[in-house]
């Protein structure tokens, strides 16, 4: 995809996002809007992994860890502060900081990618086991009882600086959708910046990046922390959408979901994971009120099928097919351009001579 | 022979389990020198390079670059000193375009505007301007070698290490590479590993012969080529 | 005195438990460099095999020691033949595919047997008395089984043909292919053996933990940590990592309760990986099995 075409797609995405942001609460029922807030949180979570894995090549199977930490940190901080303004900031920072610490041990230990996936997954599962055991009254942080298996009720967002002015569910939807749009375009900006291009370079060839002078370990750590922060933000939105945070945010099913969104949507794109998350969210909802278990079967089959048959994911595959269909024409045009340039260059040299 | 010493190794050794790949090497390189490193397959030349650039931590001995002991330094820190290396197996950013590859190297130690002009300059020097938008993994072996060379020189290093830069190139490409190397030598010290004797004659100043991890002899190409032990271990060894 | 014996037993059991739940995973990892994310579900299937066949009237010893490893081993071979073998050389995809498999198995078992277990079985050995303390006889039995299993694994690695190949692979994947071994068949056997050992472990643990479709998740965190901390040497890796992590876990759990015990295990493992990113056996016990 060349830059001009990419830009026109971005404009389109921006327009669709804005219409959705403004229009959805006008036409949809409240129940759907609340559900959408949760779906948006999931999309933001998918975006964070799309950034870290798809662009940075960091195989993180436990993105749910930072998501869950963000959600818990938000709730605990909001209960203790008596307002949510700083709780949001704290939640994002705590999630990012935890990602940075974990990243330090993994990247500075030069753990290889397969190990990295399994370690991050394990960390998430340990959090799951841990939080489930916190049901007694002795497990509390400040005023917030952790509540073990049942989790904690999440205080809804309030207007910044005014803890008594609590947002309505529609308002929370606006906040969530705005966060997703900002997050998405922030990520687009990031992957186009020097930092993001280096991240891609490291994914392509770590040794060369190092020999050219980039500190690969630091670079990965920073990207991982940014991803952790975005996942933490998603956790905050999730807590608001669902109204409650339980240890299940850390569980294996959740960790798998995130991976599946990204695989289905496509690595190496940012819109792919977002669409993947929305798509699967509605697929699972439409499977009806069956127990979550048959969802396991469906998700497992989707994962296996995609890994075996569509390893690139939907969005990159569609782009490839599109390119191939228009391939002849495009190639011809590119070829023509090159010829022309070569011609003008010789003309220049002749002129100089 | 005049300039000050810029690279020095003292008793440098690299062991892999029982294999002694580099064996107590004392080596000096002076400013603006162009040194060729030759030796049969498995002599330890690439391993020696890896020790110089921090890819391997020497088992014993020291590497000193411009009075700085870099034994414990990481590769990116050594690159930060102004050292560029082309590895034996081309290491490029496979999925990225030619100009993106070179930009990434140029941008590391230069501000954006300077990096852009360095990219243009480099593309010209390595003659890749015409295919600047092409993805690197679709190029020929020789072109990929040049992409890597371009990455090395676009960072404007003062010390350049090239591991078999002409391998897999056509005769014309080899001539151009030799020319490029002489040009690089105007602003940088160089160590070049090569097997192609004709190529070495084109560029060589002083030649160091490696054998079984140690330096066998160090002299001009003519002396080295006439030396009977070299003929035995090296020329006799080679199949080409 | 009796207190110390009981405590020591507790620690040894903690270690044996880790070895038991990790060994099948370690076999597959050591031979194929693949972390099998469906490992927990292999344990789960072993558990279900025992519970169902015992309730159907089969002798519990036969169910645990013969049937569980047999059933799960066969499933392992089938999985390798229809899925894993198409992904050789694609590490990440293999990982993802086994994860998909894990979800499929959870989904299938739930669909067939429901989300909760109908019946449980009780351990076939009761409590035994050590001075003033009672100790679980079944845990002692599991320690014994773990020791026997380790010895068997040692002998298999040392004296059989497949063990020879395994040793070659552990030292470096190229060596084995240089031996001209049919890697395809080796991988199928490896996957089968690893699955069988997991099935055995799952079956043995079923009387203690009960069975649930999602029970795999409670095992895998510990199993992953143990195997990654251990490194690629199948036996030395599992044993050394289990001893370290199981020891830390048991002692901390005894002092402060299971929550801190588990956190301690994770922290030790992560610090260990910073120091030895390729696992214990890449640094220590280098040429061991
Ligand atoms: N990572 C490694 N582990 C074990 N042995 C190694 C390793 N790298 C190199 N060796 C061994 O060290 C010796 C020197 O290898 P090296 O690649 O430095 O030789 P070379 O002179 O560059 O050869 P060539 O001309 O073929 O490139 C060889 O015997 C090689 O097998
Ligand atoms: Mg070499």
mmCIF file with all atom_site columns, C-alpha atoms in Angstrom, chain B residues 34-211:
data_model
loop_
_atom_site.group_PDB
_atom_site.id
_atom_site.type_symbol
_atom_site.label_atom_id
_atom_site.label_alt_id
_atom_site.label_comp_id
_atom_site.label_asym_id
_atom_site.label_entity_id
_atom_site.label_seq_id
_atom_site.pdbx_PDB_ins_code
_atom_site.Cartn_x
_atom_site.Cartn_y
_atom_site.Cartn_z
_atom_site.occupancy
_atom_site.B_iso_or_equiv
_atom_site.pdbx_formal_charge
_atom_site.auth_seq_id
_atom_site.auth_comp_id
_atom_site.auth_asym_id
_atom_site.auth_atom_id
_atom_site.pdbx_PDB_model_num
ATOM 1   C CA . UNK B 1 34  ? 42.672 -0.167  4.433   1.00 0.00 ? 34  UNK B CA 1
ATOM 2   C CA . UNK B 1 35  ? 43.427 -3.645  5.701   1.00 0.00 ? 35  UNK B CA 1
ATOM 3   C CA . UNK B 1 36  ? 42.478 -6.885  4.020   1.00 0.00 ? 36  UNK B CA 1
ATOM 4   C CA . UNK B 1 37  ? 41.866 -9.969  6.075   1.00 0.00 ? 37  UNK B CA 1
ATOM 5   C CA . UNK B 1 38  ? 42.210 -13.302 4.320   1.00 0.00 ? 38  UNK B CA 1
ATOM 6   C CA . UNK B 1 39  ? 42.357 -16.908 5.387   1.00 0.00 ? 39  UNK B CA 1
ATOM 7   C CA . UNK B 1 40  ? 40.809 -20.272 4.585   1.00 0.00 ? 40  UNK B CA 1
ATOM 8   C CA . UNK B 1 41  ? 37.234 -21.146 5.525   1.00 0.00 ? 41  UNK B CA 1
ATOM 9   C CA . UNK B 1 42  ? 36.808 -21.440 9.261   1.00 0.00 ? 42  UNK B CA 1
ATOM 10  C CA . UNK B 1 43  ? 39.969 -19.434 9.995   1.00 0.00 ? 43  UNK B CA 1
ATOM 11  C CA . UNK B 1 44  ? 38.001 -17.237 12.389  1.00 0.00 ? 44  UNK B CA 1
ATOM 12  C CA . UNK B 1 45  ? 37.705 -14.018 10.387  1.00 0.00 ? 45  UNK B CA 1
ATOM 13  C CA . UNK B 1 46  ? 33.984 -13.561 10.895  1.00 0.00 ? 46  UNK B CA 1
ATOM 14  C CA . UNK B 1 47  ? 34.280 -14.466 14.544  1.00 0.00 ? 47  UNK B CA 1
ATOM 15  C CA . UNK B 1 48  ? 37.022 -11.856 14.896  1.00 0.00 ? 48  UNK B CA 1
ATOM 16  C CA . UNK B 1 49  ? 34.637 -9.263  13.394  1.00 0.00 ? 49  UNK B CA 1
ATOM 17  C CA . UNK B 1 50  ? 31.895 -10.289 15.752  1.00 0.00 ? 50  UNK B CA 1
ATOM 18  C CA . UNK B 1 51  ? 34.217 -9.722  18.695  1.00 0.00 ? 51  UNK B CA 1
ATOM 19  C CA . UNK B 1 52  ? 35.059 -6.253  17.387  1.00 0.00 ? 52  UNK B CA 1
ATOM 20  C CA . UNK B 1 53  ? 31.403 -5.287  17.089  1.00 0.00 ? 53  UNK B CA 1
ATOM 21  C CA . UNK B 1 54  ? 30.091 -6.681  20.346  1.00 0.00 ? 54  UNK B CA 1
ATOM 22  C CA . UNK B 1 55  ? 28.082 -9.488  18.787  1.00 0.00 ? 55  UNK B CA 1
ATOM 23  C CA . UNK B 1 56  ? 30.260 -11.902 20.713  1.00 0.00 ? 56  UNK B CA 1
ATOM 24  C CA . UNK B 1 57  ? 31.890 -11.312 24.077  1.00 0.00 ? 57  UNK B CA 1
ATOM 25  C CA . UNK B 1 58  ? 35.520 -12.469 23.863  1.00 0.00 ? 58  UNK B CA 1
ATOM 26  C CA . UNK B 1 59  ? 36.497 -15.364 26.084  1.00 0.00 ? 59  UNK B CA 1
ATOM 27  C CA . UNK B 1 60  ? 39.858 -13.705 26.867  1.00 0.00 ? 60  UNK B CA 1
ATOM 28  C CA . UNK B 1 61  ? 41.676 -10.569 25.841  1.00 0.00 ? 61  UNK B CA 1
ATOM 29  C CA . UNK B 1 62  ? 40.687 -7.018  25.047  1.00 0.00 ? 62  UNK B CA 1
ATOM 30  C CA . UNK B 1 63  ? 39.286 -5.001  22.192  1.00 0.00 ? 63  UNK B CA 1
ATOM 31  C CA . UNK B 1 64  ? 40.225 -1.330  22.275  1.00 0.00 ? 64  UNK B CA 1
ATOM 32  C CA . UNK B 1 65  ? 38.617 1.139   19.895  1.00 0.00 ? 65  UNK B CA 1
ATOM 33  C CA . UNK B 1 66  ? 40.062 4.661   20.079  1.00 0.00 ? 66  UNK B CA 1
ATOM 34  C CA . UNK B 1 67  ? 41.445 4.136   23.613  1.00 0.00 ? 67  UNK B CA 1
ATOM 35  C CA . UNK B 1 68  ? 38.120 2.767   24.787  1.00 0.00 ? 68  UNK B CA 1
ATOM 36  C CA . UNK B 1 69  ? 37.920 -0.803  26.020  1.00 0.00 ? 69  UNK B CA 1
ATOM 37  C CA . UNK B 1 70  ? 34.767 -2.197  24.426  1.00 0.00 ? 70  UNK B CA 1
ATOM 38  C CA . UNK B 1 71  ? 34.859 -5.783  25.715  1.00 0.00 ? 71  UNK B CA 1
ATOM 39  C CA . UNK B 1 72  ? 31.587 -5.410  27.570  1.00 0.00 ? 72  UNK B CA 1
ATOM 40  C CA . UNK B 1 73  ? 29.955 -2.975  25.168  1.00 0.00 ? 73  UNK B CA 1
ATOM 41  C CA . UNK B 1 74  ? 26.778 -3.827  23.275  1.00 0.00 ? 74  UNK B CA 1
ATOM 42  C CA . UNK B 1 75  ? 26.634 -3.783  19.497  1.00 0.00 ? 75  UNK B CA 1
ATOM 43  C CA . UNK B 1 76  ? 24.556 -0.627  19.391  1.00 0.00 ? 76  UNK B CA 1
ATOM 44  C CA . UNK B 1 77  ? 27.027 1.171   21.644  1.00 0.00 ? 77  UNK B CA 1
ATOM 45  C CA . UNK B 1 78  ? 29.896 0.226   19.376  1.00 0.00 ? 78  UNK B CA 1
ATOM 46  C CA . UNK B 1 79  ? 27.897 1.381   16.378  1.00 0.00 ? 79  UNK B CA 1
ATOM 47  C CA . UNK B 1 80  ? 27.402 4.621   18.290  1.00 0.00 ? 80  UNK B CA 1
ATOM 48  C CA . UNK B 1 81  ? 31.168 5.119   18.357  1.00 0.00 ? 81  UNK B CA 1
ATOM 49  C CA . UNK B 1 82  ? 31.041 5.370   14.572  1.00 0.00 ? 82  UNK B CA 1
ATOM 50  C CA . UNK B 1 83  ? 31.710 1.772   13.584  1.00 0.00 ? 83  UNK B CA 1
ATOM 51  C CA . UNK B 1 84  ? 29.845 0.234   10.660  1.00 0.00 ? 84  UNK B CA 1
ATOM 52  C CA . UNK B 1 85  ? 29.780 -3.451  9.765   1.00 0.00 ? 85  UNK B CA 1
ATOM 53  C CA . UNK B 1 86  ? 28.548 -5.461  6.817   1.00 0.00 ? 86  UNK B CA 1
ATOM 54  C CA . UNK B 1 87  ? 28.030 -9.029  7.908   1.00 0.00 ? 87  UNK B CA 1
ATOM 55  C CA . UNK B 1 88  ? 28.915 -12.081 5.876   1.00 0.00 ? 88  UNK B CA 1
ATOM 56  C CA . UNK B 1 89  ? 25.315 -13.219 5.466   1.00 0.00 ? 89  UNK B CA 1
ATOM 57  C CA . UNK B 1 90  ? 23.547 -10.033 4.358   1.00 0.00 ? 90  UNK B CA 1
ATOM 58  C CA . UNK B 1 91  ? 21.518 -8.608  7.218   1.00 0.00 ? 91  UNK B CA 1
ATOM 59  C CA . UNK B 1 92  ? 18.956 -6.190  5.856   1.00 0.00 ? 92  UNK B CA 1
ATOM 60  C CA . UNK B 1 93  ? 15.415 -5.235  6.801   1.00 0.00 ? 93  UNK B CA 1
ATOM 61  C CA . UNK B 1 94  ? 13.812 -7.741  4.453   1.00 0.00 ? 94  UNK B CA 1
ATOM 62  C CA . UNK B 1 95  ? 10.259 -6.463  4.196   1.00 0.00 ? 95  UNK B CA 1
ATOM 63  C CA . UNK B 1 96  ? 11.162 -2.782  3.840   1.00 0.00 ? 96  UNK B CA 1
ATOM 64  C CA . UNK B 1 97  ? 12.074 -0.724  0.796   1.00 0.00 ? 97  UNK B CA 1
ATOM 65  C CA . UNK B 1 98  ? 15.625 0.139   -0.192  1.00 0.00 ? 98  UNK B CA 1
ATOM 66  C CA . UNK B 1 99  ? 15.328 3.746   0.841   1.00 0.00 ? 99  UNK B CA 1
ATOM 67  C CA . UNK B 1 100 ? 13.624 2.862   4.132   1.00 0.00 ? 100 UNK B CA 1
ATOM 68  C CA . UNK B 1 101 ? 16.557 0.564   4.903   1.00 0.00 ? 101 UNK B CA 1
ATOM 69  C CA . UNK B 1 102 ? 19.072 3.292   4.286   1.00 0.00 ? 102 UNK B CA 1
ATOM 70  C CA . UNK B 1 103 ? 17.006 5.973   5.997   1.00 0.00 ? 103 UNK B CA 1
ATOM 71  C CA . UNK B 1 104 ? 16.871 3.890   9.180   1.00 0.00 ? 104 UNK B CA 1
ATOM 72  C CA . UNK B 1 105 ? 20.651 3.778   9.279   1.00 0.00 ? 105 UNK B CA 1
ATOM 73  C CA . UNK B 1 106 ? 21.151 7.432   8.343   1.00 0.00 ? 106 UNK B CA 1
ATOM 74  C CA . UNK B 1 107 ? 18.529 8.705   10.781  1.00 0.00 ? 107 UNK B CA 1
ATOM 75  C CA . UNK B 1 108 ? 20.057 6.961   13.781  1.00 0.00 ? 108 UNK B CA 1
ATOM 76  C CA . UNK B 1 109 ? 22.787 9.504   14.376  1.00 0.00 ? 109 UNK B CA 1
ATOM 77  C CA . UNK B 1 110 ? 21.606 12.411  12.241  1.00 0.00 ? 110 UNK B CA 1
ATOM 78  C CA . UNK B 1 111 ? 18.718 14.874  12.410  1.00 0.00 ? 111 UNK B CA 1
ATOM 79  C CA . UNK B 1 112 ? 15.842 14.390  9.974   1.00 0.00 ? 112 UNK B CA 1
ATOM 80  C CA . UNK B 1 113 ? 16.914 16.864  7.303   1.00 0.00 ? 113 UNK B CA 1
ATOM 81  C CA . UNK B 1 114 ? 20.508 15.674  7.232   1.00 0.00 ? 114 UNK B CA 1
ATOM 82  C CA . UNK B 1 115 ? 19.308 12.065  7.144   1.00 0.00 ? 115 UNK B CA 1
ATOM 83  C CA . UNK B 1 116 ? 17.206 12.785  4.063   1.00 0.00 ? 116 UNK B CA 1
ATOM 84  C CA . UNK B 1 117 ? 20.097 14.265  2.167   1.00 0.00 ? 117 UNK B CA 1
ATOM 85  C CA . UNK B 1 118 ? 22.341 11.406  3.324   1.00 0.00 ? 118 UNK B CA 1
ATOM 86  C CA . UNK B 1 119 ? 19.832 8.933   1.909   1.00 0.00 ? 119 UNK B CA 1
ATOM 87  C CA . UNK B 1 120 ? 19.908 10.647  -1.485  1.00 0.00 ? 120 UNK B CA 1
ATOM 88  C CA . UNK B 1 121 ? 23.683 10.796  -1.421  1.00 0.00 ? 121 UNK B CA 1
ATOM 89  C CA . UNK B 1 122 ? 24.008 7.153   -0.384  1.00 0.00 ? 122 UNK B CA 1
ATOM 90  C CA . UNK B 1 123 ? 21.501 5.860   -2.921  1.00 0.00 ? 123 UNK B CA 1
ATOM 91  C CA . UNK B 1 124 ? 23.594 7.557   -5.540  1.00 0.00 ? 124 UNK B CA 1
ATOM 92  C CA . UNK B 1 125 ? 26.868 6.164   -4.247  1.00 0.00 ? 125 UNK B CA 1
ATOM 93  C CA . UNK B 1 126 ? 25.625 2.583   -4.160  1.00 0.00 ? 126 UNK B CA 1
ATOM 94  C CA . UNK B 1 127 ? 23.712 3.104   -7.423  1.00 0.00 ? 127 UNK B CA 1
ATOM 95  C CA . UNK B 1 128 ? 20.319 2.092   -6.083  1.00 0.00 ? 128 UNK B CA 1
ATOM 96  C CA . UNK B 1 129 ? 18.403 5.291   -6.825  1.00 0.00 ? 129 UNK B CA 1
ATOM 97  C CA . UNK B 1 130 ? 16.404 3.628   -9.568  1.00 0.00 ? 130 UNK B CA 1
ATOM 98  C CA . UNK B 1 131 ? 15.110 0.866   -7.347  1.00 0.00 ? 131 UNK B CA 1
ATOM 99  C CA . UNK B 1 132 ? 14.777 2.876   -4.171  1.00 0.00 ? 132 UNK B CA 1
ATOM 100 C CA . UNK B 1 133 ? 11.118 1.920   -3.678  1.00 0.00 ? 133 UNK B CA 1
ATOM 101 C CA . UNK B 1 134 ? 11.642 -1.770  -4.300  1.00 0.00 ? 134 UNK B CA 1
ATOM 102 C CA . UNK B 1 135 ? 11.268 -4.162  -1.357  1.00 0.00 ? 135 UNK B CA 1
ATOM 103 C CA . UNK B 1 136 ? 14.662 -5.551  -0.383  1.00 0.00 ? 136 UNK B CA 1
ATOM 104 C CA . UNK B 1 137 ? 13.743 -9.233  -0.246  1.00 0.00 ? 137 UNK B CA 1
ATOM 105 C CA . UNK B 1 138 ? 12.885 -9.140  -3.947  1.00 0.00 ? 138 UNK B CA 1
ATOM 106 C CA . UNK B 1 139 ? 16.352 -7.930  -5.017  1.00 0.00 ? 139 UNK B CA 1
ATOM 107 C CA . UNK B 1 140 ? 19.281 -9.925  -6.330  1.00 0.00 ? 140 UNK B CA 1
ATOM 108 C CA . UNK B 1 141 ? 22.043 -11.004 -3.997  1.00 0.00 ? 141 UNK B CA 1
ATOM 109 C CA . UNK B 1 142 ? 24.434 -8.369  -5.278  1.00 0.00 ? 142 UNK B CA 1
ATOM 110 C CA . UNK B 1 143 ? 21.887 -5.618  -4.855  1.00 0.00 ? 143 UNK B CA 1
ATOM 111 C CA . UNK B 1 144 ? 21.131 -6.723  -1.321  1.00 0.00 ? 144 UNK B CA 1
ATOM 112 C CA . UNK B 1 145 ? 24.854 -6.554  -0.568  1.00 0.00 ? 145 UNK B CA 1
ATOM 113 C CA . UNK B 1 146 ? 24.805 -2.982  -1.779  1.00 0.00 ? 146 UNK B CA 1
ATOM 114 C CA . UNK B 1 147 ? 21.768 -2.124  0.309   1.00 0.00 ? 147 UNK B CA 1
ATOM 115 C CA . UNK B 1 148 ? 23.718 -3.311  3.307   1.00 0.00 ? 148 UNK B CA 1
ATOM 116 C CA . UNK B 1 149 ? 26.791 -1.378  2.207   1.00 0.00 ? 149 UNK B CA 1
ATOM 117 C CA . UNK B 1 150 ? 24.576 1.658   1.791   1.00 0.00 ? 150 UNK B CA 1
ATOM 118 C CA . UNK B 1 151 ? 23.308 1.278   5.335   1.00 0.00 ? 151 UNK B CA 1
ATOM 119 C CA . UNK B 1 152 ? 26.868 1.098   6.592   1.00 0.00 ? 152 UNK B CA 1
ATOM 120 C CA . UNK B 1 153 ? 28.118 4.198   4.808   1.00 0.00 ? 153 UNK B CA 1
ATOM 121 C CA . UNK B 1 154 ? 25.012 6.339   5.256   1.00 0.00 ? 154 UNK B CA 1
ATOM 122 C CA . UNK B 1 155 ? 25.737 6.559   8.974   1.00 0.00 ? 155 UNK B CA 1
ATOM 123 C CA . UNK B 1 156 ? 29.082 8.191   8.063   1.00 0.00 ? 156 UNK B CA 1
ATOM 124 C CA . UNK B 1 157 ? 31.245 5.836   10.134  1.00 0.00 ? 157 UNK B CA 1
ATOM 125 C CA . UNK B 1 158 ? 34.978 6.390   10.597  1.00 0.00 ? 158 UNK B CA 1
ATOM 126 C CA . UNK B 1 159 ? 35.635 2.672   10.934  1.00 0.00 ? 159 UNK B CA 1
ATOM 127 C CA . UNK B 1 160 ? 34.130 0.216   8.462   1.00 0.00 ? 160 UNK B CA 1
ATOM 128 C CA . UNK B 1 161 ? 34.258 -3.573  8.676   1.00 0.00 ? 161 UNK B CA 1
ATOM 129 C CA . UNK B 1 162 ? 33.212 -5.484  5.565   1.00 0.00 ? 162 UNK B CA 1
ATOM 130 C CA . UNK B 1 163 ? 32.797 -9.250  5.655   1.00 0.00 ? 163 UNK B CA 1
ATOM 131 C CA . UNK B 1 164 ? 33.021 -10.581 2.094   1.00 0.00 ? 164 UNK B CA 1
ATOM 132 C CA . UNK B 1 165 ? 31.457 -7.550  0.404   1.00 0.00 ? 165 UNK B CA 1
ATOM 133 C CA . UNK B 1 166 ? 31.935 -8.877  -3.123  1.00 0.00 ? 166 UNK B CA 1
ATOM 134 C CA . UNK B 1 167 ? 30.612 -12.396 -2.566  1.00 0.00 ? 167 UNK B CA 1
ATOM 135 C CA . UNK B 1 168 ? 27.995 -13.413 -5.101  1.00 0.00 ? 168 UNK B CA 1
ATOM 136 C CA . UNK B 1 169 ? 28.525 -10.372 -7.316  1.00 0.00 ? 169 UNK B CA 1
ATOM 137 C CA . UNK B 1 170 ? 29.023 -10.293 -11.054 1.00 0.00 ? 170 UNK B CA 1
ATOM 138 C CA . UNK B 1 171 ? 32.368 -9.109  -12.403 1.00 0.00 ? 171 UNK B CA 1
ATOM 139 C CA . UNK B 1 172 ? 31.067 -5.615  -13.112 1.00 0.00 ? 172 UNK B CA 1
ATOM 140 C CA . UNK B 1 173 ? 29.526 -5.375  -9.684  1.00 0.00 ? 173 UNK B CA 1
ATOM 141 C CA . UNK B 1 174 ? 32.849 -6.412  -8.150  1.00 0.00 ? 174 UNK B CA 1
ATOM 142 C CA . UNK B 1 175 ? 34.652 -3.602  -9.977  1.00 0.00 ? 175 UNK B CA 1
ATOM 143 C CA . UNK B 1 176 ? 32.129 -1.064  -8.741  1.00 0.00 ? 176 UNK B CA 1
ATOM 144 C CA . UNK B 1 177 ? 32.396 -2.379  -5.209  1.00 0.00 ? 177 UNK B CA 1
ATOM 145 C CA . UNK B 1 178 ? 36.177 -2.053  -5.293  1.00 0.00 ? 178 UNK B CA 1
ATOM 146 C CA . UNK B 1 179 ? 35.818 1.511   -6.447  1.00 0.00 ? 179 UNK B CA 1
ATOM 147 C CA . UNK B 1 180 ? 33.325 2.227   -3.696  1.00 0.00 ? 180 UNK B CA 1
ATOM 148 C CA . UNK B 1 181 ? 35.635 0.774   -1.071  1.00 0.00 ? 181 UNK B CA 1
ATOM 149 C CA . UNK B 1 182 ? 38.511 2.994   -2.167  1.00 0.00 ? 182 UNK B CA 1
ATOM 150 C CA . UNK B 1 183 ? 36.175 5.927   -1.947  1.00 0.00 ? 183 UNK B CA 1
ATOM 151 C CA . UNK B 1 184 ? 35.021 4.987   1.559   1.00 0.00 ? 184 UNK B CA 1
ATOM 152 C CA . UNK B 1 185 ? 38.660 4.770   2.532   1.00 0.00 ? 185 UNK B CA 1
ATOM 153 C CA . UNK B 1 186 ? 39.064 8.498   1.951   1.00 0.00 ? 186 UNK B CA 1
ATOM 154 C CA . UNK B 1 187 ? 37.087 9.191   5.093   1.00 0.00 ? 187 UNK B CA 1
ATOM 155 C CA . UNK B 1 188 ? 37.277 5.963   7.067   1.00 0.00 ? 188 UNK B CA 1
ATOM 156 C CA . UNK B 1 189 ? 39.573 3.176   8.174   1.00 0.00 ? 189 UNK B CA 1
ATOM 157 C CA . UNK B 1 190 ? 38.573 -0.184  6.777   1.00 0.00 ? 190 UNK B CA 1
ATOM 158 C CA . UNK B 1 191 ? 38.989 -3.866  7.397   1.00 0.00 ? 191 UNK B CA 1
ATOM 159 C CA . UNK B 1 192 ? 37.829 -6.039  4.518   1.00 0.00 ? 192 UNK B CA 1
ATOM 160 C CA . UNK B 1 193 ? 37.488 -9.810  4.607   1.00 0.00 ? 193 UNK B CA 1
ATOM 161 C CA . UNK B 1 194 ? 37.556 -11.384 1.160   1.00 0.00 ? 194 UNK B CA 1
ATOM 162 C CA . UNK B 1 195 ? 38.269 -14.659 -0.562  1.00 0.00 ? 195 UNK B CA 1
ATOM 163 C CA . UNK B 1 196 ? 38.471 -13.192 -4.061  1.00 0.00 ? 196 UNK B CA 1
ATOM 164 C CA . UNK B 1 197 ? 42.185 -12.623 -4.662  1.00 0.00 ? 197 UNK B CA 1
ATOM 165 C CA . UNK B 1 198 ? 41.703 -10.422 -7.714  1.00 0.00 ? 198 UNK B CA 1
ATOM 166 C CA . UNK B 1 199 ? 39.431 -8.212  -5.687  1.00 0.00 ? 199 UNK B CA 1
ATOM 167 C CA . UNK B 1 200 ? 42.015 -7.965  -2.929  1.00 0.00 ? 200 UNK B CA 1
ATOM 168 C CA . UNK B 1 201 ? 44.709 -6.978  -5.407  1.00 0.00 ? 201 UNK B CA 1
ATOM 169 C CA . UNK B 1 202 ? 42.428 -4.177  -6.553  1.00 0.00 ? 202 UNK B CA 1
ATOM 170 C CA . UNK B 1 203 ? 42.095 -2.624  -3.132  1.00 0.00 ? 203 UNK B CA 1
ATOM 171 C CA . UNK B 1 204 ? 44.784 -4.051  -0.878  1.00 0.00 ? 204 UNK B CA 1
ATOM 172 C CA . UNK B 1 205 ? 47.232 -2.013  1.023   1.00 0.00 ? 205 UNK B CA 1
ATOM 173 C CA . UNK B 1 206 ? 48.338 -4.333  3.777   1.00 0.00 ? 206 UNK B CA 1
ATOM 174 C CA . UNK B 1 207 ? 47.095 -7.882  4.165   1.00 0.00 ? 207 UNK B CA 1
ATOM 175 C CA . UNK B 1 208 ? 46.636 -9.947  7.320   1.00 0.00 ? 208 UNK B CA 1
ATOM 176 C CA . UNK B 1 209 ? 46.396 -13.705 6.962   1.00 0.00 ? 209 UNK B CA 1
ATOM 177 C CA . UNK B 1 210 ? 44.343 -15.638 9.512   1.00 0.00 ? 210 UNK B CA 1
ATOM 178 C CA . UNK B 1 211 ? 44.875 -19.323 10.032  1.00 0.00 ? 211 UNK B CA 1
#
